[in-house]
């Protein structure tokens, strides 16, 4: 039985003051029906972690080296120092705007696991690839590349987020059927790479214009174990509605 895992992804939103306000409103409403969390910008991470008793707090990125001359970057050790246990890696916005590649996502995934962090590894096709019927090929390739050299025991810790780029922030949600089909393909790829037993243990999220009203039926899909939620995770009431709607 895979426990649902639902994370907000705040992206470049919310000051520390706004973070405090959100956590004070939402943390006490969290139920044990899922692992609930939020990806928070670096500057507000320490405060978020200090205040959150029930919400899990994730960084939205991390460097793949231990330390060194990498101006502007943040290491796993720095995240661990403030108690962070989760990190979102390879989000399509990082791939699109900040030069993230399958190779860097892989290096970061290995670095997260080496440091005991739980990585949420994002994969997903662009609109062009979707329309050219390349989704299966893209998600299999991205999944295999991101997880290269991950040890068979470590894979169960990894969370995969399937996020079709055309559905992110556009209001166009993939239908539950499309999302389920692609998440099943990802699980099939995991089985090829790590064996069926390991593949059955990995939690796979869907992300892309997820709304509180859709969360329950989304998670009823057999291969969808959670969600990565952008816009709808920014408003406390909307986040609380997700918790309530999940049941
Ligand atoms: P969205 O973002 O829910 O606003 O589409 C999802 C994401 O980018 O993780």
Coordinates of C-alpha atoms and ligand atoms in Angstrom, one line a residue:
X1 CA 0.0 0.0 0.0
X2 CA 1.6 3.3 -1.1
X3 CA 0.8 6.2 1.1
X4 CA -0.3 9.3 -0.9
X5 CA 2.2 12.1 -1.1
X6 CA 0.9 15.5 -2.0
X7 CA 3.2 18.5 -2.2
X8 CA 2.7 22.1 -3.1
X9 CA 5.3 23.8 -5.2
X10 CA 5.4 27.5 -4.4
X11 CA 8.0 28.3 -7.1
X12 CA 9.2 31.9 -6.7
X13 CA 6.3 33.0 -4.5
X14 CA 5.9 34.1 -0.9
X15 CA 8.1 36.1 1.4
X16 CA 9.0 34.8 4.8
X17 CA 6.1 36.7 6.4
X18 CA 3.7 35.2 3.9
X19 CA 5.2 31.8 4.6
X20 CA 4.6 32.2 8.3
X21 CA 1.0 33.2 7.7
X22 CA 0.4 30.2 5.4
X23 CA 1.9 27.6 7.8
X24 CA 0.1 29.0 10.8
X25 CA -3.2 28.6 8.9
X26 CA -2.6 25.2 7.3
X27 CA -0.3 23.1 9.5
X28 CA -2.9 22.4 12.1
X29 CA -5.4 21.2 9.4
X30 CA -3.1 18.5 8.1
X31 CA -4.4 15.0 8.4
X32 CA -2.7 11.6 8.2
X33 CA -4.5 10.8 4.9
X34 CA -1.2 11.6 3.0
X35 CA 2.3 12.9 3.4
X36 CA 1.5 16.6 2.9
X37 CA 4.2 19.1 2.1
X38 CA 5.3 22.2 0.3
X39 CA 8.2 23.3 -1.8
X40 CA 9.4 26.6 -0.4
X41 CA 11.9 29.2 -1.7
X42 CA 15.3 28.9 0.0
X43 CA 15.1 32.1 2.1
X44 CA 11.9 31.0 3.8
X45 CA 13.0 27.3 4.3
X46 CA 14.4 27.6 7.8
X47 CA 11.4 29.5 9.1
X48 CA 9.0 27.1 7.4
X49 CA 10.8 24.1 8.9
X50 CA 10.8 25.7 12.3
X51 CA 7.0 26.3 12.3
X52 CA 5.8 23.2 10.5
X53 CA 4.8 20.3 12.7
X54 CA 2.7 18.3 10.2
X55 CA 3.6 19.7 6.8
X56 CA 6.8 18.4 5.2
X57 CA 9.0 21.1 3.8
X58 CA 10.9 20.7 0.6
X59 CA 13.6 22.7 -1.2
X60 CA 12.8 23.4 -4.8
X61 CA 16.3 22.7 -6.1
X62 CA 19.8 21.8 -4.8
X63 CA 23.3 21.5 -6.2
X64 CA 24.9 18.2 -7.0
X65 CA 28.3 18.9 -5.4
X66 CA 29.1 18.8 -1.7
X67 CA 30.5 22.4 -1.7
X68 CA 32.8 24.6 -3.7
X69 CA 33.0 27.4 -6.2
X70 CA 29.4 27.4 -7.4
X71 CA 28.1 31.0 -6.9
X72 CA 24.5 31.2 -5.9
X73 CA 24.0 27.5 -5.2
X74 CA 22.8 25.6 -2.2
X75 CA 24.2 22.2 -1.1
X76 CA 22.5 19.2 0.5
X77 CA 24.5 19.8 3.7
X78 CA 23.1 23.3 4.0
X79 CA 19.6 21.9 3.6
X80 CA 20.2 19.2 6.2
X81 CA 21.5 21.7 8.7
X82 CA 18.1 23.3 8.9
X83 CA 16.3 20.0 9.0
X84 CA 15.1 19.7 5.4
X85 CA 14.4 16.2 4.3
X86 CA 12.8 16.6 0.9
X87 CA 13.9 18.2 -2.4
X88 CA 12.2 18.8 -5.7
X89 CA 14.5 18.1 -8.6
X90 CA 14.4 18.6 -12.3
X91 CA 11.2 20.7 -12.4
X92 CA 10.4 21.6 -16.1
X93 CA 10.9 25.3 -15.2
X94 CA 14.4 24.5 -14.1
X95 CA 15.0 22.5 -17.3
X96 CA 13.5 25.2 -19.5
X97 CA 15.0 28.4 -17.9
X98 CA 18.1 27.3 -16.0
X99 CA 19.8 24.7 -18.1
X100 CA 18.9 21.7 -16.1
X101 CA 19.6 18.5 -18.1
X102 CA 18.9 14.8 -17.6
X103 CA 22.5 14.5 -16.4
X104 CA 22.3 17.2 -13.8
X105 CA 19.0 15.9 -12.6
X106 CA 20.7 12.5 -12.2
X107 CA 23.6 13.9 -10.3
X108 CA 21.3 15.8 -8.0
X109 CA 19.2 12.7 -7.4
X110 CA 22.2 10.7 -6.4
X111 CA 23.4 13.5 -4.2
X112 CA 20.1 13.8 -2.5
X113 CA 20.0 10.0 -1.8
X114 CA 23.6 10.0 -0.6
X115 CA 22.6 12.7 1.9
X116 CA 19.4 10.9 3.1
X117 CA 17.1 13.5 1.4
X118 CA 13.9 12.3 -0.4
X119 CA 14.0 13.6 -4.0
X120 CA 10.8 14.4 -5.9
X121 CA 12.1 13.9 -9.4
X122 CA 10.1 15.6 -12.2
X123 CA 9.6 14.3 -15.7
X124 CA 7.2 15.3 -18.4
X125 CA 6.8 16.1 -22.1
X126 CA 6.4 19.5 -23.8
X127 CA 3.3 20.4 -25.8
X128 CA 5.2 19.8 -29.0
X129 CA 6.3 16.3 -27.9
X130 CA 2.7 15.6 -26.7
X131 CA 1.3 16.5 -30.1
X132 CA 3.9 14.5 -31.9
X133 CA 3.0 11.4 -29.8
X134 CA 6.4 11.3 -28.1
X135 CA 5.2 11.3 -24.5
X136 CA 6.0 7.6 -23.8
X137 CA 9.5 7.9 -25.3
X138 CA 10.2 11.2 -23.4
X139 CA 9.1 10.0 -20.0
X140 CA 10.9 6.6 -20.3
X141 CA 14.1 8.4 -21.3
X142 CA 13.9 11.1 -18.6
X143 CA 13.0 8.5 -15.9
X144 CA 15.9 6.2 -16.9
X145 CA 18.3 9.1 -17.2
X146 CA 17.4 10.7 -13.8
X147 CA 17.7 7.3 -12.0
X148 CA 20.9 6.1 -13.5
X149 CA 23.1 4.4 -10.9
X150 CA 20.5 4.7 -8.2
X151 CA 20.9 1.7 -6.0
X152 CA 18.1 -0.9 -5.9
X153 CA 17.5 -0.3 -2.2
X154 CA 17.4 3.5 -2.6
X155 CA 14.8 3.6 -5.4
X156 CA 11.9 3.0 -3.1
X157 CA 12.6 6.3 -1.4
X158 CA 12.4 8.3 -4.6
X159 CA 9.1 10.0 -5.6
X160 CA 8.5 10.6 -9.3
X161 CA 6.4 13.5 -10.4
X162 CA 4.9 13.3 -13.9
X163 CA 4.2 16.8 -15.0
X164 CA 3.3 17.4 -18.6
X165 CA 4.7 20.8 -19.4
X166 CA 1.6 21.8 -21.4
X167 CA -0.5 21.4 -18.2
X168 CA 1.7 23.5 -15.9
X169 CA 0.1 26.8 -14.9
X170 CA -2.0 26.7 -18.0
X171 CA -5.3 25.6 -16.5
X172 CA -5.2 22.6 -18.9
X173 CA -5.2 19.5 -16.7
X174 CA -4.4 16.2 -18.3
X175 CA -7.4 14.0 -18.0
X176 CA -7.2 11.4 -15.3
X177 CA -7.0 8.8 -18.1
X178 CA -4.0 10.5 -19.7
X179 CA -2.3 11.0 -16.3
X180 CA -2.9 7.4 -15.3
X181 CA -1.6 6.0 -18.7
X182 CA 1.6 7.9 -18.4
X183 CA 2.1 7.1 -14.7
X184 CA 1.7 3.4 -15.6
X185 CA 4.3 3.8 -18.3
X186 CA 6.7 5.3 -15.7
X187 CA 6.0 2.4 -13.4
X188 CA 6.7 0.0 -16.2
X189 CA 10.0 1.7 -16.9
X190 CA 10.8 1.5 -13.1
X191 CA 10.1 -2.3 -13.3
X192 CA 12.4 -2.7 -16.2
X193 CA 15.2 -0.8 -14.4
X194 CA 14.7 -2.0 -10.8
X195 CA 12.3 -5.0 -10.9
X196 CA 8.6 -5.2 -10.3
X197 CA 8.7 -5.2 -6.5
X198 CA 10.7 -2.0 -6.3
X199 CA 8.5 -0.4 -9.0
X200 CA 5.4 -1.2 -7.0
X201 CA 6.8 0.6 -4.0
X202 CA 7.7 3.9 -5.7
X203 CA 5.2 6.7 -5.4
X204 CA 4.3 8.6 -8.5
X205 CA 2.7 12.0 -8.5
X206 CA 0.8 13.8 -11.2
X207 CA 1.3 17.6 -11.5
X208 CA -0.2 20.2 -13.8
X209 CA -3.1 22.5 -12.9
X210 CA -4.3 20.2 -10.1
X211 CA -7.3 21.7 -8.3
X212 CA -8.8 20.7 -4.9
X213 CA -12.0 19.4 -6.6
X214 CA -10.0 17.0 -8.7
X215 CA -7.7 15.5 -6.1
X216 CA -9.8 12.6 -5.0
X217 CA -10.5 11.1 -8.4
X218 CA -7.0 11.8 -9.5
X219 CA -5.7 9.7 -6.6
X220 CA -8.2 6.9 -7.3
X221 CA -6.2 6.1 -10.4
X222 CA -4.2 2.9 -9.8
X223 CA -0.7 4.3 -10.6
X224 CA -1.2 7.8 -9.3
X225 CA -0.1 8.1 -5.7
X226 CA 0.0 11.8 -5.2
X227 CA 0.2 15.3 -6.7
X228 CA 2.6 18.1 -7.1
X229 CA 0.5 21.3 -7.0
X230 CA 1.6 24.8 -8.0
X231 CA -1.1 27.5 -8.2
X232 CA -3.6 25.8 -5.9
X233 CA -1.1 25.3 -3.2
X234 CA -0.5 29.0 -2.7
X235 CA -3.7 29.9 -1.0
X236 CA -4.3 28.4 2.5
X237 CA -8.0 27.7 1.9
X238 CA -7.3 25.9 -1.3
X239 CA -4.6 23.8 0.3
X240 CA -6.9 23.0 3.2
X241 CA -9.6 22.0 0.7
X242 CA -7.2 19.5 -0.8
X243 CA -6.7 17.9 2.6
X244 CA -10.5 17.8 3.2
X245 CA -11.4 16.6 -0.3
X246 CA -9.0 13.7 -0.2
X247 CA -11.2 12.3 2.6
Ligands
LIG1 P1 0.4 24.2 -11.5 O1 2.0 23.9 -11.3 O2 -0.3 23.4 -10.5 O3 0.3 25.7 -11.2 O4 0.1 23.9 -12.9 C1 2.4 22.6 -11.1 C2 3.9 22.5 -11.0 O5 4.6 23.2 -11.7 O6 4.4 21.7 -10.2

